[in-house]
């Protein structure tokens, strides 16, 4: 934990944390295949109370991981949702026990393409079985039971994390009290699938792809970097990009681009290669594209079984997951007389808005959790 000399640095933070890994015997996937053994990387913040009814599961987006808050030893940057998780914050660790885990199929400690195949003694890579959003949630449910928790106080997430939260409400309707869905959808549109397909094709077209059986010394880095560049464009709004880059030239002597936005995207792509695996990118984006609870009457029927309260947040500037997709979820919940609050925030940051610090968003999350904690409704 932090020393007295570093307390100021960790003010309002959960401090120094570490990622843990728990191993289960197996998990049977929706496609019929089995992951044996099943490993889940996770972090926790706060204390689980005696009744074990104060736990909140936080689900990450495509490139996220279990490290949602605090600092790993030696890190200068905190976890991906540190602004919202900690003592006195929206996800108040003085009140709640926060769980964050890496999805299976990912590359940050949970079972996925980088896991070793006991039969071959080598990583699975592209031979790892297909993993769905439902499979990710079923793995999380094993982790929750591992803590002896019967019912979660809440499940929350944005983007792919929002899909996991939705899936929790449908697959385990009696296992959560509240569901927070941010910048998400009940299924991908053709346009959203198209963006992901371009990214996957960039990886598949890399000379080092080798059918997904590449070595760490010779990875499809260029393809993965291009996939990340494509994805990153969709995370930002036109307003944010104009404000941040305009038509400015790049800083320094960069020969490969004439504009600052190009330099920025190249940096994003190259830095992503250092922390993510190309196979995992393909597996996780396919899980996103195949996720479907339906739309219209089909979605209404699927959501008829949910038993929790909902907070759904959309962002006006989000053109990757536009507000109409959140509104479809809300309408289906309302038809089923499910308590739901819907808020569309006019945040100019685009799809990434749910990740970024915002006093308004912090207040909304805090009020919703506090109201339901006290038995009321926000």
Short mmCIF file of C-alpha atoms in Angstrom, two decimals:
data_model
loop_
_atom_site.label_atom_id
_atom_site.label_comp_id
_atom_site.label_asym_id
_atom_site.label_seq_id
_atom_site.Cartn_x
_atom_site.Cartn_y
_atom_site.Cartn_z
CA UNK A 1 0.00 0.00 0.00
CA UNK A 2 1.14 3.62 -0.38
CA UNK A 3 3.54 5.04 2.15
CA UNK A 4 3.03 8.31 4.03
CA UNK A 5 5.22 10.02 1.43
CA UNK A 6 2.86 9.01 -1.37
CA UNK A 7 -0.47 9.62 0.35
CA UNK A 8 -0.89 12.97 -1.40
CA UNK A 9 -0.37 11.28 -4.77
CA UNK A 10 -3.07 8.74 -3.95
CA UNK A 11 -5.57 11.23 -2.51
CA UNK A 12 -9.05 9.98 -3.38
CA UNK A 13 -7.60 6.79 -4.84
CA UNK A 14 -7.82 3.17 -3.77
CA UNK A 15 -4.00 3.30 -3.77
CA UNK A 16 -1.66 0.58 -4.97
CA UNK A 17 -3.47 -2.52 -6.19
CA UNK A 18 -2.58 -5.73 -7.95
CA UNK A 19 -4.31 -8.01 -10.40
CA UNK A 20 -5.12 -11.49 -9.08
CA UNK A 21 -5.94 -14.66 -10.99
CA UNK A 22 -8.41 -17.32 -9.86
CA UNK A 23 -8.58 -20.71 -11.54
CA UNK A 24 -11.75 -22.78 -12.00
CA UNK A 25 -11.95 -26.33 -13.27
CA UNK A 26 -13.74 -25.47 -16.50
CA UNK A 27 -16.35 -23.42 -18.35
CA UNK A 28 -18.63 -24.83 -21.02
CA UNK A 29 -19.15 -22.22 -23.71
CA UNK A 30 -22.42 -21.46 -25.47
CA UNK A 31 -20.96 -23.04 -28.61
CA UNK A 32 -20.47 -26.34 -26.80
CA UNK A 33 -16.68 -26.25 -26.38
CA UNK A 34 -15.02 -26.21 -22.97
CA UNK A 35 -12.26 -24.05 -21.54
CA UNK A 36 -10.19 -26.19 -19.17
CA UNK A 37 -8.96 -24.80 -16.87
CA UNK A 38 -10.71 -21.42 -16.72
CA UNK A 39 -8.59 -18.53 -15.49
CA UNK A 40 -10.00 -15.13 -14.60
CA UNK A 41 -7.88 -12.06 -13.87
CA UNK A 42 -9.57 -9.66 -11.46
CA UNK A 43 -9.13 -6.77 -9.06
CA UNK A 44 -11.27 -5.71 -6.10
CA UNK A 45 -11.62 -2.39 -4.29
CA UNK A 46 -13.35 -1.75 -0.98
CA UNK A 47 -14.64 -4.35 1.49
CA UNK A 48 -17.33 -6.97 1.07
CA UNK A 49 -19.76 -6.55 3.97
CA UNK A 50 -21.01 -9.32 6.23
CA UNK A 51 -24.27 -9.73 4.30
CA UNK A 52 -22.35 -9.76 1.02
CA UNK A 53 -24.92 -7.46 -0.54
CA UNK A 54 -22.76 -4.43 -1.36
CA UNK A 55 -20.86 -5.80 -4.37
CA UNK A 56 -20.75 -4.01 -7.73
CA UNK A 57 -19.34 -5.66 -10.83
CA UNK A 58 -17.73 -3.20 -13.25
CA UNK A 59 -17.37 -4.48 -16.83
CA UNK A 60 -14.78 -3.12 -19.25
CA UNK A 61 -14.92 -2.17 -22.93
CA UNK A 62 -13.05 -3.70 -25.88
CA UNK A 63 -9.47 -2.80 -24.97
CA UNK A 64 -9.95 -2.60 -21.20
CA UNK A 65 -8.90 -5.04 -18.51
CA UNK A 66 -9.29 -5.85 -14.83
CA UNK A 67 -7.31 -2.76 -13.76
CA UNK A 68 -10.21 -0.31 -13.33
CA UNK A 69 -8.89 1.82 -10.45
CA UNK A 70 -5.83 2.61 -8.36
CA UNK A 71 -2.21 2.19 -9.38
CA UNK A 72 -0.07 -0.81 -10.09
CA UNK A 73 3.35 -0.60 -8.45
CA UNK A 74 5.46 1.88 -10.40
CA UNK A 75 2.61 3.11 -12.63
CA UNK A 76 2.14 6.81 -13.32
CA UNK A 77 -1.40 6.38 -14.65
CA UNK A 78 -4.30 4.81 -12.74
CA UNK A 79 -6.88 2.26 -13.89
CA UNK A 80 -9.26 3.07 -16.71
CA UNK A 81 -12.19 4.23 -14.48
CA UNK A 82 -10.24 5.65 -11.54
CA UNK A 83 -12.17 8.93 -11.62
CA UNK A 84 -15.34 7.07 -10.63
CA UNK A 85 -14.02 4.33 -8.30
CA UNK A 86 -12.58 5.10 -4.88
CA UNK A 87 -13.39 6.50 -1.44
CA UNK A 88 -16.08 9.17 -1.73
CA UNK A 89 -16.42 8.74 -5.50
CA UNK A 90 -19.49 7.59 -7.43
CA UNK A 91 -18.53 3.96 -6.88
CA UNK A 92 -17.67 4.66 -3.26
CA UNK A 93 -15.27 2.05 -1.89
CA UNK A 94 -16.26 3.13 1.62
CA UNK A 95 -19.71 1.68 0.87
CA UNK A 96 -19.30 -0.81 -1.94
CA UNK A 97 -17.13 -3.77 -2.83
CA UNK A 98 -16.10 -3.26 -6.45
CA UNK A 99 -15.10 -6.19 -8.65
CA UNK A 100 -13.47 -5.75 -12.05
CA UNK A 101 -12.37 -8.70 -14.18
CA UNK A 102 -10.72 -9.20 -17.55
CA UNK A 103 -13.08 -10.82 -20.07
CA UNK A 104 -12.28 -14.31 -21.32
CA UNK A 105 -10.98 -14.12 -24.87
CA UNK A 106 -8.93 -11.08 -23.84
CA UNK A 107 -5.19 -10.87 -23.33
CA UNK A 108 -4.78 -9.45 -19.84
CA UNK A 109 -4.71 -12.55 -17.67
CA UNK A 110 -8.03 -14.30 -18.27
CA UNK A 111 -8.30 -17.39 -20.47
CA UNK A 112 -7.85 -16.41 -24.10
CA UNK A 113 -5.67 -16.87 -27.18
CA UNK A 114 -2.49 -16.30 -25.15
CA UNK A 115 -3.37 -19.11 -22.71
CA UNK A 116 -1.36 -22.30 -22.98
CA UNK A 117 -2.97 -25.35 -24.50
CA UNK A 118 -2.19 -28.29 -22.21
CA UNK A 119 -2.29 -30.69 -25.16
CA UNK A 120 0.32 -28.85 -27.22
CA UNK A 121 2.30 -26.92 -24.62
CA UNK A 122 1.91 -23.82 -26.78
CA UNK A 123 -0.46 -20.84 -26.66
CA UNK A 124 -3.89 -21.46 -28.21
CA UNK A 125 -3.65 -18.37 -30.41
CA UNK A 126 -6.23 -18.67 -33.23
CA UNK A 127 -7.23 -22.20 -32.13
CA UNK A 128 -8.90 -20.82 -29.00
CA UNK A 129 -12.68 -21.42 -29.16
CA UNK A 130 -15.09 -18.64 -30.08
CA UNK A 131 -16.21 -16.67 -27.02
CA UNK A 132 -19.52 -14.77 -26.80
CA UNK A 133 -20.64 -11.94 -24.54
CA UNK A 134 -22.78 -14.59 -22.82
CA UNK A 135 -19.66 -16.69 -22.19
CA UNK A 136 -17.89 -13.67 -20.72
CA UNK A 137 -20.79 -13.10 -18.34
CA UNK A 138 -20.98 -16.78 -17.37
CA UNK A 139 -17.29 -16.66 -16.46
CA UNK A 140 -17.92 -13.53 -14.37
CA UNK A 141 -20.75 -15.31 -12.59
CA UNK A 142 -18.29 -17.99 -11.48
CA UNK A 143 -16.06 -15.25 -10.08
CA UNK A 144 -18.98 -13.66 -8.23
CA UNK A 145 -19.92 -17.02 -6.68
CA UNK A 146 -16.27 -17.47 -5.74
CA UNK A 147 -16.72 -14.53 -3.35
CA UNK A 148 -19.87 -16.10 -1.92
CA UNK A 149 -22.05 -13.35 -3.38
CA UNK A 150 -25.60 -14.39 -4.23
CA UNK A 151 -26.90 -11.04 -5.46
CA UNK A 152 -24.91 -8.12 -6.82
CA UNK A 153 -25.89 -4.63 -5.79
CA UNK A 154 -25.16 -3.52 -9.34
CA UNK A 155 -23.52 -4.41 -12.63
CA UNK A 156 -22.18 -1.45 -14.61
CA UNK A 157 -20.35 -0.89 -17.85
CA UNK A 158 -19.96 1.19 -20.98
CA UNK A 159 -19.78 0.09 -24.63
CA UNK A 160 -18.95 -3.65 -24.55
CA UNK A 161 -19.20 -3.37 -20.76
CA UNK A 162 -22.78 -2.17 -21.21
CA UNK A 163 -23.55 -5.25 -23.28
CA UNK A 164 -22.21 -7.43 -20.48
CA UNK A 165 -24.38 -5.56 -17.97
CA UNK A 166 -27.44 -6.13 -20.20
CA UNK A 167 -26.58 -9.80 -20.56
CA UNK A 168 -26.31 -10.11 -16.77
CA UNK A 169 -29.84 -8.74 -16.37
CA UNK A 170 -31.20 -11.31 -18.82
CA UNK A 171 -29.10 -14.37 -17.95
CA UNK A 172 -29.20 -13.89 -14.16
CA UNK A 173 -32.31 -11.77 -13.48
CA UNK A 174 -32.39 -12.60 -9.77
CA UNK A 175 -28.68 -12.03 -9.22
CA UNK A 176 -28.46 -8.24 -9.53
CA UNK A 177 -30.36 -5.34 -8.04
CA UNK A 178 -29.30 -2.57 -10.43
CA UNK A 179 -27.98 -2.38 -13.98
CA UNK A 180 -26.07 0.58 -15.43
CA UNK A 181 -25.71 0.62 -19.23
CA UNK A 182 -23.65 3.41 -20.81
CA UNK A 183 -22.98 4.17 -24.50
CA UNK A 184 -24.12 0.72 -25.53
CA UNK A 185 -26.58 -1.30 -27.58
CA UNK A 186 -28.68 -4.46 -27.56
CA UNK A 187 -27.05 -5.48 -30.84
CA UNK A 188 -24.61 -4.08 -33.38
CA UNK A 189 -25.90 -2.35 -36.49
CA UNK A 190 -24.45 -3.12 -39.92
CA UNK A 191 -22.30 0.01 -39.65
CA UNK A 192 -20.84 -1.03 -36.31
CA UNK A 193 -20.07 -4.49 -37.67
CA UNK A 194 -18.47 -2.87 -40.72
CA UNK A 195 -16.04 -0.82 -38.62
CA UNK A 196 -14.94 -3.96 -36.76
CA UNK A 197 -14.62 -5.94 -39.99
CA UNK A 198 -12.25 -3.35 -41.46
CA UNK A 199 -10.09 -3.66 -38.34
CA UNK A 200 -10.06 -7.45 -38.54
CA UNK A 201 -9.19 -7.39 -42.24
CA UNK A 202 -6.27 -5.08 -41.50
CA UNK A 203 -4.90 -7.73 -39.12
CA UNK A 204 -5.63 -10.64 -41.48
CA UNK A 205 -3.84 -8.77 -44.30
CA UNK A 206 -0.65 -8.29 -42.29
CA UNK A 207 2.23 -10.37 -43.77
CA UNK A 208 2.98 -11.66 -40.26
CA UNK A 209 -0.54 -12.93 -39.59
CA UNK A 210 0.30 -16.57 -40.41
CA UNK A 211 -3.29 -17.75 -39.80
CA UNK A 212 -3.04 -16.39 -36.27
CA UNK A 213 -0.10 -18.64 -35.37
CA UNK A 214 2.49 -15.85 -35.27
CA UNK A 215 5.40 -15.59 -32.85
CA UNK A 216 5.90 -12.79 -30.35
CA UNK A 217 9.02 -11.80 -32.27
CA UNK A 218 7.10 -11.58 -35.55
CA UNK A 219 3.60 -10.34 -34.79
CA UNK A 220 1.06 -8.70 -37.14
CA UNK A 221 1.85 -5.37 -35.52
CA UNK A 222 1.12 -3.19 -38.52
CA UNK A 223 -2.30 -4.73 -39.01
CA UNK A 224 -3.19 -4.40 -35.33
CA UNK A 225 -2.01 -0.78 -35.32
CA UNK A 226 -4.22 0.00 -38.33
CA UNK A 227 -7.17 -1.73 -36.65
CA UNK A 228 -6.68 0.44 -33.57
CA UNK A 229 -6.39 3.58 -35.70
CA UNK A 230 -9.68 2.74 -37.40
CA UNK A 231 -11.37 2.04 -34.09
CA UNK A 232 -10.02 5.17 -32.45
CA UNK A 233 -11.53 7.38 -35.14
CA UNK A 234 -14.97 6.08 -34.16
CA UNK A 235 -14.40 6.79 -30.45
CA UNK A 236 -14.04 10.55 -30.94
CA UNK A 237 -16.62 13.05 -32.17
CA UNK A 238 -16.13 15.42 -35.10
CA UNK A 239 -16.30 18.36 -32.68
CA UNK A 240 -13.63 16.90 -30.43
CA UNK A 241 -11.30 16.16 -33.34
CA UNK A 242 -11.75 19.64 -34.80
CA UNK A 243 -11.05 21.23 -31.43
CA UNK A 244 -8.06 19.03 -30.68
CA UNK A 245 -6.42 18.83 -34.11
CA UNK A 246 -8.11 21.03 -36.71
CA UNK A 247 -5.88 20.96 -39.78
CA UNK A 248 -2.70 21.54 -37.82
CA UNK A 249 0.58 20.02 -39.03
CA UNK A 250 2.20 17.34 -36.87
CA UNK A 251 4.76 18.28 -34.25
CA UNK A 252 8.33 17.37 -35.08
CA UNK A 253 9.68 15.96 -38.31
CA UNK A 254 7.14 13.24 -39.11
CA UNK A 255 7.38 12.12 -42.73
CA UNK A 256 4.41 9.77 -42.87
CA UNK A 257 1.60 12.29 -42.31
CA UNK A 258 0.82 15.92 -43.09
CA UNK A 259 -1.58 16.53 -40.22
CA UNK A 260 -1.55 16.39 -36.42
CA UNK A 261 -4.54 14.05 -36.35
CA UNK A 262 -2.58 11.57 -38.46
CA UNK A 263 0.37 11.73 -36.10
CA UNK A 264 -1.96 11.17 -33.17
CA UNK A 265 -3.57 8.11 -34.77
CA UNK A 266 -0.19 6.62 -35.64
CA UNK A 267 0.87 7.02 -32.01
CA UNK A 268 -2.36 5.42 -30.79
CA UNK A 269 -1.90 2.48 -33.13
CA UNK A 270 1.76 1.88 -32.30
CA UNK A 271 1.26 2.14 -28.54
CA UNK A 272 -1.71 -0.25 -28.70
CA UNK A 273 0.47 -2.95 -30.23
CA UNK A 274 2.60 -2.94 -27.08
CA UNK A 275 -0.32 -3.80 -24.81
CA UNK A 276 -2.76 -5.89 -26.83
CA UNK A 277 -2.81 -9.13 -28.80
CA UNK A 278 -4.01 -9.33 -32.40
CA UNK A 279 -5.87 -12.61 -31.91
CA UNK A 280 -7.67 -11.19 -28.87
CA UNK A 281 -8.70 -8.16 -30.91
CA UNK A 282 -10.34 -10.45 -33.44
CA UNK A 283 -12.01 -12.62 -30.78
CA UNK A 284 -13.41 -9.71 -28.77
CA UNK A 285 -14.67 -7.73 -31.79
CA UNK A 286 -16.42 -10.86 -33.07
CA UNK A 287 -18.06 -11.32 -29.66
CA UNK A 288 -19.32 -7.75 -29.96
CA UNK A 289 -20.68 -8.26 -33.47
CA UNK A 290 -22.44 -11.53 -32.63
CA UNK A 291 -24.09 -10.19 -29.47
CA UNK A 292 -27.81 -9.72 -30.04
CA UNK A 293 -30.74 -9.37 -27.69
CA UNK A 294 -32.74 -8.15 -30.68
CA UNK A 295 -34.59 -4.90 -31.35
CA UNK A 296 -38.23 -3.86 -31.20
CA UNK A 297 -40.67 -6.59 -30.14
CA UNK A 298 -37.89 -9.18 -29.93
CA UNK A 299 -35.91 -7.05 -27.47
CA UNK A 300 -39.06 -6.32 -25.48
CA UNK A 301 -39.69 -10.04 -25.14
CA UNK A 302 -36.09 -10.75 -24.08
CA UNK A 303 -36.15 -7.97 -21.47
CA UNK A 304 -39.48 -9.14 -20.02
CA UNK A 305 -37.57 -11.43 -17.68
CA UNK A 306 -35.36 -8.77 -16.04
CA UNK A 307 -35.91 -7.99 -12.37
CA UNK A 308 -33.54 -5.10 -11.66
CA UNK A 309 -33.62 -1.32 -11.90
CA UNK A 310 -31.86 0.38 -14.80
CA UNK A 311 -29.89 3.51 -15.49
CA UNK A 312 -29.19 4.00 -19.20
CA UNK A 313 -26.85 6.78 -20.31
CA UNK A 314 -26.26 7.90 -23.90
CA UNK A 315 -24.19 10.72 -25.36
CA UNK A 316 -25.39 13.14 -28.03
CA UNK A 317 -22.00 13.22 -29.77
CA UNK A 318 -21.57 9.42 -29.82
CA UNK A 319 -21.91 8.39 -33.46
CA UNK A 320 -20.49 4.88 -32.91
CA UNK A 321 -23.24 3.93 -30.42
CA UNK A 322 -25.81 6.64 -31.19
CA UNK A 323 -28.48 7.52 -28.60
CA UNK A 324 -31.28 5.85 -30.57
CA UNK A 325 -29.80 2.46 -29.65
CA UNK A 326 -29.99 3.31 -25.96
CA UNK A 327 -33.52 4.61 -26.45
CA UNK A 328 -34.55 1.24 -27.91
CA UNK A 329 -33.40 -0.45 -24.71
CA UNK A 330 -35.29 2.08 -22.60
CA UNK A 331 -38.52 1.69 -24.61
CA UNK A 332 -38.43 -2.09 -24.24
CA UNK A 333 -37.87 -1.76 -20.50
CA UNK A 334 -40.74 0.71 -20.18
CA UNK A 335 -43.11 -1.61 -22.06
CA UNK A 336 -42.25 -4.25 -19.46
CA UNK A 337 -42.82 -1.75 -16.62
CA UNK A 338 -39.18 -2.09 -15.55
CA UNK A 339 -37.97 0.91 -13.50
CA UNK A 340 -35.55 2.78 -15.75
CA UNK A 341 -33.96 6.20 -15.88
CA UNK A 342 -32.61 7.44 -19.19
CA UNK A 343 -30.23 10.35 -19.55
CA UNK A 344 -28.66 11.69 -22.73
CA UNK A 345 -25.60 13.76 -21.93
CA UNK A 346 -24.45 16.51 -24.26
CA UNK A 347 -20.78 15.63 -23.82
CA UNK A 348 -18.68 16.60 -26.89
CA UNK A 349 -16.15 13.77 -26.48
CA UNK A 350 -18.03 11.17 -28.53
CA UNK A 351 -18.14 7.49 -27.64
CA UNK A 352 -15.26 7.84 -25.18
CA UNK A 353 -17.43 10.14 -23.02
CA UNK A 354 -18.32 7.34 -20.60
CA UNK A 355 -14.63 6.80 -19.82
CA UNK A 356 -13.64 10.43 -19.28
CA UNK A 357 -13.86 12.47 -16.07
CA UNK A 358 -17.15 14.33 -15.81
CA UNK A 359 -18.65 15.93 -12.72
CA UNK A 360 -22.12 15.65 -14.26
CA UNK A 361 -21.73 11.95 -14.97
CA UNK A 362 -20.20 11.36 -11.55
CA UNK A 363 -23.21 13.01 -9.95
CA UNK A 364 -25.67 10.94 -11.99
CA UNK A 365 -23.99 7.67 -11.10
CA UNK A 366 -23.62 8.66 -7.46
CA UNK A 367 -27.27 9.71 -7.12
CA UNK A 368 -28.57 6.56 -8.82
CA UNK A 369 -26.56 4.23 -6.61
CA UNK A 370 -27.37 6.20 -3.46
CA UNK A 371 -31.10 6.30 -4.21
CA UNK A 372 -31.33 2.58 -4.83
CA UNK A 373 -29.06 1.86 -1.86
CA UNK A 374 -31.53 3.68 0.35
CA UNK A 375 -34.54 1.91 -1.17
CA UNK A 376 -35.71 4.77 -3.36
CA UNK A 377 -35.38 5.26 -7.11
CA UNK A 378 -33.43 7.88 -8.97
#
